[in-house]
Short mmCIF file of N, CA and C and ligand atoms in Angstrom, two decimals:
data_model
loop_
_atom_site.label_atom_id
_atom_site.label_comp_id
_atom_site.label_asym_id
_atom_site.label_seq_id
_atom_site.Cartn_x
_atom_site.Cartn_y
_atom_site.Cartn_z
N MET O 4 0.83 -1.20 0.00
CA MET O 4 0.00 0.00 0.00
C MET O 4 0.86 1.27 0.00
N LEU O 5 2.05 1.17 0.60
CA LEU O 5 2.90 2.37 0.74
C LEU O 5 3.79 2.58 -0.49
N HIS O 6 3.95 1.52 -1.30
CA HIS O 6 4.73 1.64 -2.55
C HIS O 6 6.17 2.12 -2.36
N LEU O 7 6.79 1.74 -1.26
CA LEU O 7 8.21 2.10 -1.08
C LEU O 7 9.06 1.17 -1.90
N LYS O 8 10.23 1.67 -2.29
CA LYS O 8 11.13 0.91 -3.15
C LYS O 8 11.84 -0.22 -2.39
N LEU O 9 12.18 0.08 -1.14
CA LEU O 9 13.05 -0.84 -0.42
C LEU O 9 12.54 -1.05 1.01
N GLU O 10 12.48 -2.33 1.42
CA GLU O 10 12.08 -2.61 2.80
C GLU O 10 13.31 -2.54 3.71
N THR O 11 13.07 -2.17 4.95
CA THR O 11 14.16 -2.07 5.94
C THR O 11 14.68 -3.48 6.29
N ASP O 12 15.99 -3.60 6.36
CA ASP O 12 16.62 -4.84 6.78
C ASP O 12 16.19 -5.15 8.22
N PRO O 13 15.60 -6.33 8.46
CA PRO O 13 15.12 -6.65 9.83
C PRO O 13 16.20 -6.59 10.88
N ARG O 14 17.48 -6.65 10.49
CA ARG O 14 18.57 -6.58 11.48
C ARG O 14 18.60 -5.22 12.19
N TRP O 15 17.96 -4.25 11.58
CA TRP O 15 17.84 -2.92 12.21
C TRP O 15 17.14 -3.04 13.58
N VAL O 16 16.19 -3.98 13.69
CA VAL O 16 15.44 -4.16 14.97
C VAL O 16 16.40 -4.61 16.08
N THR O 17 17.37 -5.43 15.74
CA THR O 17 18.35 -5.88 16.74
C THR O 17 19.14 -4.69 17.26
N ILE O 18 19.48 -3.76 16.35
CA ILE O 18 20.22 -2.55 16.78
C ILE O 18 19.34 -1.73 17.73
N VAL O 19 18.07 -1.59 17.36
CA VAL O 19 17.12 -0.85 18.17
C VAL O 19 17.00 -1.47 19.58
N GLU O 20 16.90 -2.79 19.61
CA GLU O 20 16.72 -3.49 20.89
C GLU O 20 17.89 -3.29 21.84
N SER O 21 19.04 -2.97 21.28
CA SER O 21 20.21 -2.79 22.13
C SER O 21 20.20 -1.43 22.83
N ASN O 22 19.30 -0.53 22.43
CA ASN O 22 19.29 0.79 23.05
C ASN O 22 17.87 1.40 22.99
N ILE O 23 17.01 0.86 23.84
CA ILE O 23 15.59 1.29 23.83
C ILE O 23 15.45 2.76 24.24
N GLU O 24 16.26 3.19 25.20
CA GLU O 24 16.17 4.58 25.64
C GLU O 24 16.43 5.54 24.47
N GLU O 25 17.41 5.20 23.63
CA GLU O 25 17.76 6.05 22.51
C GLU O 25 16.64 6.07 21.45
N ILE O 26 16.10 4.89 21.14
CA ILE O 26 15.04 4.89 20.11
C ILE O 26 13.82 5.66 20.60
N LEU O 27 13.53 5.55 21.89
CA LEU O 27 12.35 6.27 22.41
C LEU O 27 12.56 7.78 22.39
N THR O 28 13.78 8.21 22.74
CA THR O 28 14.07 9.65 22.66
C THR O 28 13.97 10.13 21.22
N ASP O 29 14.59 9.42 20.31
CA ASP O 29 14.55 9.82 18.90
C ASP O 29 13.10 9.83 18.40
N HIS O 30 12.36 8.79 18.78
CA HIS O 30 10.97 8.68 18.35
C HIS O 30 10.13 9.85 18.86
N ALA O 31 10.32 10.19 20.13
CA ALA O 31 9.55 11.31 20.71
C ALA O 31 9.75 12.57 19.86
N TRP O 32 11.00 12.85 19.48
CA TRP O 32 11.29 14.05 18.68
C TRP O 32 10.77 13.95 17.26
N CYS O 33 10.67 12.72 16.73
CA CYS O 33 10.04 12.55 15.40
C CYS O 33 8.58 13.00 15.46
N GLU O 34 7.90 12.65 16.55
CA GLU O 34 6.51 13.05 16.69
C GLU O 34 6.38 14.57 16.82
N GLN O 35 7.30 15.16 17.58
CA GLN O 35 7.32 16.62 17.69
C GLN O 35 7.51 17.26 16.32
N LYS O 36 8.43 16.71 15.53
CA LYS O 36 8.70 17.28 14.19
C LYS O 36 7.48 17.11 13.28
N ALA O 37 6.78 15.99 13.42
CA ALA O 37 5.59 15.74 12.60
C ALA O 37 4.49 16.76 12.94
N ALA O 38 4.33 17.05 14.21
CA ALA O 38 3.33 18.05 14.64
C ALA O 38 3.74 19.43 14.10
N THR O 39 5.02 19.77 14.26
CA THR O 39 5.52 21.07 13.79
C THR O 39 5.35 21.22 12.27
N ASN O 40 5.66 20.15 11.55
CA ASN O 40 5.52 20.16 10.07
C ASN O 40 4.08 20.46 9.67
N ALA O 41 3.12 19.82 10.33
CA ALA O 41 1.70 20.02 10.00
C ALA O 41 1.32 21.48 10.25
N ILE O 42 1.80 22.05 11.35
CA ILE O 42 1.46 23.44 11.68
C ILE O 42 2.12 24.40 10.68
N THR O 43 3.33 24.08 10.25
CA THR O 43 4.00 24.92 9.22
C THR O 43 3.19 24.91 7.92
N ILE O 44 2.72 23.73 7.51
CA ILE O 44 1.91 23.66 6.28
C ILE O 44 0.64 24.51 6.42
N ILE O 45 0.02 24.44 7.59
CA ILE O 45 -1.18 25.25 7.87
C ILE O 45 -0.84 26.74 7.74
N THR O 46 0.28 27.12 8.35
CA THR O 46 0.70 28.53 8.37
C THR O 46 0.83 29.10 6.95
N HIS O 47 1.37 28.28 6.05
CA HIS O 47 1.63 28.77 4.70
C HIS O 47 0.47 28.58 3.73
N ASN O 48 -0.58 27.86 4.17
CA ASN O 48 -1.66 27.55 3.23
C ASN O 48 -3.02 27.69 3.91
N SER O 49 -3.18 28.76 4.67
CA SER O 49 -4.33 28.91 5.56
C SER O 49 -5.66 29.09 4.83
N GLU O 50 -5.59 29.41 3.52
CA GLU O 50 -6.84 29.66 2.78
C GLU O 50 -7.60 28.35 2.47
N HIS O 51 -6.95 27.23 2.63
CA HIS O 51 -7.61 25.95 2.31
C HIS O 51 -8.24 25.37 3.58
N GLU O 52 -9.54 25.62 3.68
CA GLU O 52 -10.26 25.26 4.91
C GLU O 52 -10.17 23.77 5.24
N GLU O 53 -10.34 22.93 4.24
CA GLU O 53 -10.34 21.48 4.49
C GLU O 53 -8.95 21.02 4.95
N LEU O 54 -7.92 21.56 4.33
CA LEU O 54 -6.54 21.25 4.73
C LEU O 54 -6.28 21.66 6.16
N VAL O 55 -6.67 22.88 6.51
CA VAL O 55 -6.43 23.37 7.87
C VAL O 55 -7.17 22.47 8.88
N THR O 56 -8.41 22.13 8.57
CA THR O 56 -9.21 21.27 9.46
C THR O 56 -8.54 19.93 9.70
N GLU O 57 -8.13 19.30 8.61
CA GLU O 57 -7.53 17.96 8.72
C GLU O 57 -6.15 17.98 9.36
N LEU O 58 -5.35 18.99 9.01
CA LEU O 58 -4.00 19.03 9.55
C LEU O 58 -3.95 19.47 11.02
N LEU O 59 -4.98 20.22 11.45
CA LEU O 59 -5.08 20.51 12.89
C LEU O 59 -5.31 19.22 13.65
N LYS O 60 -6.18 18.38 13.07
CA LYS O 60 -6.46 17.07 13.70
C LYS O 60 -5.19 16.22 13.73
N LEU O 61 -4.48 16.22 12.60
CA LEU O 61 -3.26 15.43 12.48
C LEU O 61 -2.19 15.91 13.49
N ALA O 62 -2.03 17.24 13.58
CA ALA O 62 -1.04 17.80 14.50
C ALA O 62 -1.35 17.38 15.94
N LYS O 63 -2.64 17.37 16.29
CA LYS O 63 -3.04 16.94 17.64
C LYS O 63 -2.67 15.48 17.87
N GLU O 64 -2.89 14.65 16.83
CA GLU O 64 -2.55 13.22 16.94
C GLU O 64 -1.03 13.03 17.14
N GLU O 65 -0.23 13.82 16.40
CA GLU O 65 1.22 13.72 16.54
C GLU O 65 1.66 14.14 17.94
N LEU O 66 1.01 15.17 18.47
CA LEU O 66 1.34 15.59 19.85
C LEU O 66 0.95 14.50 20.86
N GLU O 67 -0.20 13.86 20.58
CA GLU O 67 -0.60 12.73 21.45
C GLU O 67 0.43 11.61 21.39
N HIS O 68 0.95 11.35 20.17
CA HIS O 68 1.99 10.32 20.04
C HIS O 68 3.23 10.72 20.85
N PHE O 69 3.58 11.98 20.77
CA PHE O 69 4.72 12.50 21.53
C PHE O 69 4.51 12.21 23.01
N GLN O 70 3.29 12.53 23.46
CA GLN O 70 2.96 12.31 24.88
C GLN O 70 3.02 10.82 25.24
N MET O 71 2.51 9.97 24.34
CA MET O 71 2.52 8.52 24.61
C MET O 71 3.97 8.01 24.74
N VAL O 72 4.84 8.46 23.85
CA VAL O 72 6.24 8.04 23.92
C VAL O 72 6.86 8.56 25.22
N HIS O 73 6.56 9.78 25.54
CA HIS O 73 7.10 10.35 26.78
C HIS O 73 6.61 9.57 28.01
N ASP O 74 5.36 9.16 27.98
CA ASP O 74 4.82 8.35 29.10
C ASP O 74 5.59 7.04 29.26
N ILE O 75 5.92 6.42 28.14
CA ILE O 75 6.69 5.15 28.20
C ILE O 75 8.09 5.45 28.76
N ILE O 76 8.69 6.54 28.30
CA ILE O 76 10.02 6.92 28.79
C ILE O 76 10.00 7.10 30.32
N LYS O 77 8.96 7.79 30.80
CA LYS O 77 8.85 8.05 32.26
C LYS O 77 8.64 6.73 33.02
N LYS O 78 7.71 5.90 32.48
CA LYS O 78 7.37 4.64 33.14
C LYS O 78 8.58 3.72 33.29
N ARG O 79 9.47 3.80 32.31
CA ARG O 79 10.64 2.92 32.33
C ARG O 79 11.83 3.52 33.06
N GLY O 80 11.64 4.70 33.59
CA GLY O 80 12.73 5.34 34.36
C GLY O 80 13.81 5.92 33.47
N TYR O 81 13.49 6.16 32.20
CA TYR O 81 14.45 6.78 31.28
C TYR O 81 14.27 8.29 31.33
N THR O 82 15.18 8.97 30.61
CA THR O 82 15.08 10.44 30.49
C THR O 82 14.94 10.78 29.01
N LEU O 83 14.05 11.71 28.72
CA LEU O 83 13.93 12.20 27.35
C LEU O 83 15.19 13.02 27.04
N GLY O 84 15.99 12.52 26.12
CA GLY O 84 17.23 13.23 25.77
C GLY O 84 16.94 14.45 24.93
N ARG O 85 17.97 15.20 24.62
CA ARG O 85 17.83 16.41 23.80
C ARG O 85 17.38 16.03 22.40
N GLU O 86 16.84 17.01 21.68
CA GLU O 86 16.34 16.77 20.35
C GLU O 86 17.44 16.17 19.46
N ARG O 87 17.05 15.15 18.71
CA ARG O 87 17.99 14.50 17.79
C ARG O 87 17.78 15.05 16.39
N LYS O 88 18.86 15.23 15.66
CA LYS O 88 18.77 15.61 14.24
C LYS O 88 18.28 14.39 13.47
N ASP O 89 17.50 14.63 12.42
CA ASP O 89 17.01 13.51 11.58
C ASP O 89 17.67 13.67 10.21
N HIS O 90 18.81 12.97 10.00
CA HIS O 90 19.57 13.15 8.76
C HIS O 90 18.79 12.68 7.55
N TYR O 91 18.03 11.61 7.73
CA TYR O 91 17.19 11.07 6.64
C TYR O 91 16.20 12.14 6.17
N VAL O 92 15.50 12.74 7.11
CA VAL O 92 14.50 13.76 6.77
C VAL O 92 15.19 14.98 6.17
N ASN O 93 16.34 15.35 6.68
CA ASN O 93 17.06 16.50 6.14
C ASN O 93 17.49 16.26 4.69
N GLN O 94 17.88 15.03 4.39
CA GLN O 94 18.28 14.73 3.01
C GLN O 94 17.06 14.69 2.08
N LEU O 95 15.96 14.19 2.61
CA LEU O 95 14.72 14.14 1.85
C LEU O 95 14.23 15.58 1.54
N TYR O 96 14.44 16.46 2.51
CA TYR O 96 14.03 17.85 2.40
C TYR O 96 14.70 18.52 1.19
N LYS O 97 15.95 18.15 0.98
CA LYS O 97 16.74 18.77 -0.11
C LYS O 97 16.17 18.46 -1.49
N PHE O 98 15.41 17.34 -1.57
CA PHE O 98 14.84 16.94 -2.84
C PHE O 98 13.68 17.86 -3.27
N MET O 99 13.11 18.54 -2.29
CA MET O 99 11.89 19.33 -2.59
C MET O 99 12.17 20.51 -3.50
N ASN O 100 11.17 20.80 -4.33
CA ASN O 100 11.23 21.92 -5.26
C ASN O 100 11.02 23.22 -4.51
N LYS O 101 12.03 24.07 -4.49
CA LYS O 101 11.88 25.32 -3.75
C LYS O 101 11.86 26.54 -4.68
N GLY O 102 12.29 26.32 -5.93
CA GLY O 102 12.35 27.45 -6.85
C GLY O 102 11.14 27.59 -7.76
N GLY O 103 10.26 26.61 -7.73
CA GLY O 103 9.11 26.61 -8.64
C GLY O 103 7.97 27.48 -8.15
N SER O 104 6.77 27.21 -8.69
CA SER O 104 5.61 28.02 -8.31
C SER O 104 5.21 27.67 -6.88
N ARG O 105 4.35 28.51 -6.31
CA ARG O 105 3.87 28.29 -4.95
C ARG O 105 3.11 26.95 -4.89
N GLN O 106 2.34 26.70 -5.95
CA GLN O 106 1.58 25.44 -5.97
C GLN O 106 2.50 24.23 -6.01
N GLN O 107 3.56 24.33 -6.80
CA GLN O 107 4.53 23.23 -6.90
C GLN O 107 5.21 22.96 -5.56
N SER O 108 5.61 24.02 -4.88
CA SER O 108 6.24 23.85 -3.56
C SER O 108 5.27 23.24 -2.56
N PHE O 109 4.03 23.66 -2.65
CA PHE O 109 2.98 23.14 -1.78
C PHE O 109 2.80 21.64 -1.99
N VAL O 110 2.70 21.24 -3.25
CA VAL O 110 2.53 19.82 -3.58
C VAL O 110 3.75 19.02 -3.10
N ASP O 111 4.93 19.57 -3.32
CA ASP O 111 6.15 18.88 -2.89
C ASP O 111 6.19 18.72 -1.38
N ARG O 112 5.76 19.74 -0.67
CA ARG O 112 5.75 19.67 0.80
C ARG O 112 4.79 18.56 1.27
N LEU O 113 3.66 18.43 0.59
CA LEU O 113 2.71 17.38 0.95
C LEU O 113 3.25 15.99 0.63
N LEU O 114 3.94 15.88 -0.50
CA LEU O 114 4.52 14.59 -0.88
C LEU O 114 5.68 14.20 0.05
N PHE O 115 6.49 15.20 0.41
CA PHE O 115 7.58 15.01 1.37
C PHE O 115 7.00 14.48 2.70
N SER O 116 5.91 15.10 3.14
CA SER O 116 5.26 14.67 4.38
C SER O 116 4.71 13.25 4.25
N ALA O 117 4.10 12.96 3.09
CA ALA O 117 3.55 11.61 2.85
C ALA O 117 4.67 10.58 2.91
N MET O 118 5.82 10.92 2.34
CA MET O 118 6.95 9.98 2.31
C MET O 118 7.45 9.67 3.72
N ILE O 119 7.58 10.69 4.55
CA ILE O 119 8.05 10.46 5.94
C ILE O 119 7.05 9.59 6.69
N GLU O 120 5.77 9.84 6.46
CA GLU O 120 4.74 8.99 7.11
C GLU O 120 4.86 7.55 6.62
N ALA O 121 5.08 7.39 5.31
CA ALA O 121 5.16 6.04 4.72
C ALA O 121 6.35 5.26 5.30
N ARG O 122 7.52 5.92 5.35
CA ARG O 122 8.72 5.23 5.86
C ARG O 122 8.56 4.98 7.37
N SER O 123 8.00 5.92 8.10
CA SER O 123 7.79 5.72 9.55
C SER O 123 6.86 4.54 9.77
N CYS O 124 5.83 4.50 8.97
CA CYS O 124 4.85 3.41 9.04
C CYS O 124 5.52 2.05 8.79
N GLU O 125 6.40 2.01 7.80
CA GLU O 125 7.13 0.78 7.48
C GLU O 125 8.03 0.34 8.62
N ARG O 126 8.68 1.32 9.24
CA ARG O 126 9.58 1.04 10.37
C ARG O 126 8.76 0.58 11.59
N PHE O 127 7.61 1.22 11.83
CA PHE O 127 6.77 0.84 12.97
C PHE O 127 6.23 -0.58 12.77
N LYS O 128 5.88 -0.91 11.53
CA LYS O 128 5.38 -2.24 11.23
C LYS O 128 6.44 -3.29 11.56
N LEU O 129 7.65 -3.03 11.10
CA LEU O 129 8.76 -3.96 11.36
C LEU O 129 8.99 -4.11 12.87
N LEU O 130 8.98 -2.98 13.58
CA LEU O 130 9.15 -3.04 15.04
C LEU O 130 8.05 -3.86 15.68
N SER O 131 6.80 -3.60 15.26
CA SER O 131 5.65 -4.31 15.87
C SER O 131 5.76 -5.81 15.64
N GLU O 132 6.30 -6.21 14.50
CA GLU O 132 6.40 -7.63 14.18
C GLU O 132 7.58 -8.33 14.85
N ARG O 133 8.66 -7.56 15.07
CA ARG O 133 9.92 -8.22 15.44
C ARG O 133 10.44 -7.90 16.83
N ILE O 134 10.06 -6.77 17.41
CA ILE O 134 10.71 -6.35 18.65
C ILE O 134 10.33 -7.30 19.80
N ASN O 135 11.34 -7.63 20.57
CA ASN O 135 11.16 -8.59 21.66
C ASN O 135 10.75 -7.82 22.93
N ASP O 136 9.57 -7.21 22.85
CA ASP O 136 9.09 -6.35 23.94
C ASP O 136 7.58 -6.19 23.73
N GLU O 137 6.80 -6.87 24.56
CA GLU O 137 5.36 -6.95 24.32
C GLU O 137 4.69 -5.57 24.26
N GLU O 138 5.04 -4.73 25.22
CA GLU O 138 4.41 -3.39 25.29
C GLU O 138 4.73 -2.58 24.03
N LEU O 139 6.01 -2.60 23.62
CA LEU O 139 6.39 -1.80 22.46
C LEU O 139 5.84 -2.38 21.15
N SER O 140 5.74 -3.69 21.11
CA SER O 140 5.17 -4.35 19.92
C SER O 140 3.73 -3.87 19.68
N LYS O 141 2.95 -3.85 20.73
CA LYS O 141 1.54 -3.40 20.65
C LYS O 141 1.51 -1.90 20.32
N PHE O 142 2.36 -1.14 21.01
CA PHE O 142 2.43 0.31 20.81
C PHE O 142 2.73 0.64 19.34
N TYR O 143 3.73 -0.03 18.78
CA TYR O 143 4.13 0.29 17.39
C TYR O 143 3.10 -0.21 16.38
N HIS O 144 2.36 -1.25 16.74
CA HIS O 144 1.27 -1.70 15.87
C HIS O 144 0.19 -0.61 15.76
N ASP O 145 -0.18 -0.04 16.90
CA ASP O 145 -1.21 1.02 16.92
C ASP O 145 -0.72 2.26 16.17
N LEU O 146 0.53 2.63 16.38
CA LEU O 146 1.06 3.83 15.70
C LEU O 146 1.15 3.62 14.19
N MET O 147 1.50 2.39 13.80
CA MET O 147 1.59 2.06 12.37
C MET O 147 0.27 2.39 11.67
N ILE O 148 -0.85 2.04 12.31
CA ILE O 148 -2.16 2.29 11.72
C ILE O 148 -2.42 3.80 11.61
N SER O 149 -2.07 4.53 12.66
CA SER O 149 -2.26 5.97 12.67
C SER O 149 -1.42 6.66 11.59
N GLU O 150 -0.14 6.27 11.46
CA GLU O 150 0.74 6.92 10.49
C GLU O 150 0.34 6.55 9.05
N ALA O 151 -0.22 5.36 8.87
CA ALA O 151 -0.74 4.99 7.53
C ALA O 151 -1.88 5.93 7.14
N GLY O 152 -2.71 6.28 8.09
CA GLY O 152 -3.80 7.24 7.87
C GLY O 152 -3.23 8.60 7.49
N HIS O 153 -2.17 9.01 8.13
CA HIS O 153 -1.55 10.31 7.83
C HIS O 153 -0.96 10.32 6.41
N TYR O 154 -0.33 9.20 6.06
CA TYR O 154 0.20 9.05 4.69
C TYR O 154 -0.92 9.31 3.67
N THR O 155 -2.07 8.67 3.89
CA THR O 155 -3.21 8.83 2.97
C THR O 155 -3.70 10.28 2.95
N THR O 156 -3.75 10.92 4.11
CA THR O 156 -4.18 12.32 4.19
C THR O 156 -3.28 13.20 3.30
N PHE O 157 -1.96 13.06 3.44
CA PHE O 157 -1.04 13.92 2.69
C PHE O 157 -1.08 13.64 1.18
N ILE O 158 -1.13 12.36 0.82
CA ILE O 158 -1.12 12.04 -0.60
C ILE O 158 -2.43 12.48 -1.26
N THR O 159 -3.53 12.38 -0.53
CA THR O 159 -4.83 12.81 -1.05
C THR O 159 -4.84 14.32 -1.26
N PHE O 160 -4.31 15.06 -0.29
CA PHE O 160 -4.26 16.52 -0.44
C PHE O 160 -3.31 16.94 -1.59
N ALA O 161 -2.22 16.21 -1.76
CA ALA O 161 -1.31 16.53 -2.87
C ALA O 161 -2.05 16.43 -4.20
N ARG O 162 -2.87 15.39 -4.35
CA ARG O 162 -3.63 15.22 -5.59
C ARG O 162 -4.71 16.30 -5.71
N GLN O 163 -5.37 16.58 -4.59
CA GLN O 163 -6.46 17.55 -4.58
C GLN O 163 -5.99 18.96 -4.93
N TYR O 164 -4.86 19.38 -4.38
CA TYR O 164 -4.37 20.75 -4.60
C TYR O 164 -3.35 20.82 -5.74
N GLY O 165 -3.09 19.67 -6.37
CA GLY O 165 -2.09 19.65 -7.43
C GLY O 165 -2.69 19.64 -8.83
N LYS O 166 -3.88 20.17 -8.98
CA LYS O 166 -4.53 20.22 -10.31
C LYS O 166 -3.60 20.93 -11.30
N GLY O 167 -3.36 20.27 -12.43
CA GLY O 167 -2.46 20.86 -13.43
C GLY O 167 -1.03 20.41 -13.27
N ILE O 168 -0.72 19.74 -12.15
CA ILE O 168 0.62 19.21 -11.92
C ILE O 168 0.53 17.69 -12.01
N ASP O 169 1.55 17.07 -12.60
CA ASP O 169 1.55 15.60 -12.67
C ASP O 169 2.04 15.06 -11.31
N VAL O 170 1.11 14.97 -10.39
CA VAL O 170 1.46 14.60 -8.99
C VAL O 170 2.00 13.16 -8.92
N ASP O 171 1.40 12.26 -9.67
CA ASP O 171 1.86 10.86 -9.62
C ASP O 171 3.30 10.72 -10.12
N LYS O 172 3.64 11.51 -11.16
CA LYS O 172 4.99 11.46 -11.69
C LYS O 172 5.97 12.00 -10.65
N ARG O 173 5.59 13.07 -10.01
CA ARG O 173 6.44 13.69 -8.98
C ARG O 173 6.61 12.72 -7.80
N TRP O 174 5.54 12.02 -7.44
CA TRP O 174 5.60 11.04 -6.36
C TRP O 174 6.57 9.91 -6.74
N GLN O 175 6.48 9.46 -7.98
CA GLN O 175 7.40 8.40 -8.43
C GLN O 175 8.85 8.84 -8.35
N GLU O 176 9.11 10.10 -8.69
CA GLU O 176 10.48 10.63 -8.62
C GLU O 176 10.97 10.60 -7.17
N LEU O 177 10.07 10.97 -6.27
CA LEU O 177 10.43 10.97 -4.84
C LEU O 177 10.64 9.56 -4.34
N VAL O 178 9.80 8.63 -4.77
CA VAL O 178 9.95 7.22 -4.40
C VAL O 178 11.30 6.68 -4.84
N GLU O 179 11.69 7.02 -6.07
CA GLU O 179 12.99 6.58 -6.61
C GLU O 179 14.13 7.15 -5.76
N PHE O 180 14.04 8.46 -5.49
CA PHE O 180 15.08 9.14 -4.73
C PHE O 180 15.19 8.52 -3.32
N GLU O 181 14.06 8.30 -2.69
CA GLU O 181 14.04 7.74 -1.32
C GLU O 181 14.58 6.32 -1.32
N GLY O 182 14.28 5.57 -2.39
CA GLY O 182 14.75 4.20 -2.49
C GLY O 182 16.26 4.09 -2.48
N ILE O 183 16.92 5.09 -3.08
CA ILE O 183 18.38 5.13 -3.08
C ILE O 183 18.89 5.64 -1.74
N LEU O 184 18.26 6.70 -1.26
CA LEU O 184 18.66 7.31 0.02
C LEU O 184 18.64 6.31 1.17
N ILE O 185 17.57 5.54 1.25
CA ILE O 185 17.38 4.65 2.41
C ILE O 185 18.40 3.52 2.45
N LYS O 186 19.06 3.27 1.32
CA LYS O 186 20.10 2.22 1.29
C LYS O 186 21.23 2.49 2.28
N SER O 187 21.48 3.77 2.54
CA SER O 187 22.59 4.09 3.47
C SER O 187 22.10 4.16 4.92
N TYR O 188 20.83 3.80 5.14
CA TYR O 188 20.30 3.81 6.51
C TYR O 188 20.01 2.39 7.00
N GLY O 189 19.41 2.29 8.19
CA GLY O 189 19.11 0.99 8.77
C GLY O 189 20.22 0.50 9.66
N LYS O 190 21.09 1.42 10.07
CA LYS O 190 22.29 1.04 10.81
C LYS O 190 22.38 1.64 12.22
N SER O 191 21.37 2.42 12.59
CA SER O 191 21.45 3.02 13.94
C SER O 191 20.08 2.98 14.62
N GLU O 192 20.12 3.17 15.95
CA GLU O 192 18.91 3.00 16.76
C GLU O 192 18.07 4.29 16.80
N THR O 193 17.73 4.77 15.59
CA THR O 193 16.80 5.89 15.49
C THR O 193 15.68 5.45 14.52
N ILE O 194 14.54 6.14 14.58
CA ILE O 194 13.38 5.71 13.78
C ILE O 194 13.71 5.70 12.28
N HIS O 195 14.43 6.71 11.81
CA HIS O 195 14.80 6.74 10.39
C HIS O 195 16.28 6.41 10.16
N GLY O 196 16.98 6.02 11.22
CA GLY O 196 18.42 5.80 11.15
C GLY O 196 18.77 4.51 10.45
FE1 FE2 S 210 2.90 10.09 14.79
FE1 FE2 S 211 2.08 10.84 11.41
#
């Protein structure tokens, strides 16, 4: 359903299992970034009532996810570490069209968001299936469903607001780019690492 080019090597889960505190810290900040991203899109495209309505809902869900991760961190006696940089997302960001029309940048921002949701969803699925931790397995299963919904929201809006732009072609270009990019990841205990 997500149409990603490359699945994550399951050995990534073993790396994650070796440092649960780190993955939870990184994950918490991913949720913060997802909420911030939704609010940024709203800020720049406030005239689209349906978009604002849906992305406000989405931003609230991401904040709830942040809170859920933080609750697990507290329950386990861990500390939420400082914000982690997300190199994968930063590299994906560079692919976006910034010199084109406002509509083109808008569509690219929505596709970029859809891609992060898709890859996060794929990683959560793998964690839910493989992680040797009952609580986290259930937790990541529930989040996988939520992030799949967000993926659909972003891709649907890209098509809706991309009239006159070949959105599917642009999505394919992004899928190709991400398929190459992700090859250098899967080696560290972060959600996109
Ligand atoms: Fe989330
Ligand atoms: Fe999400």
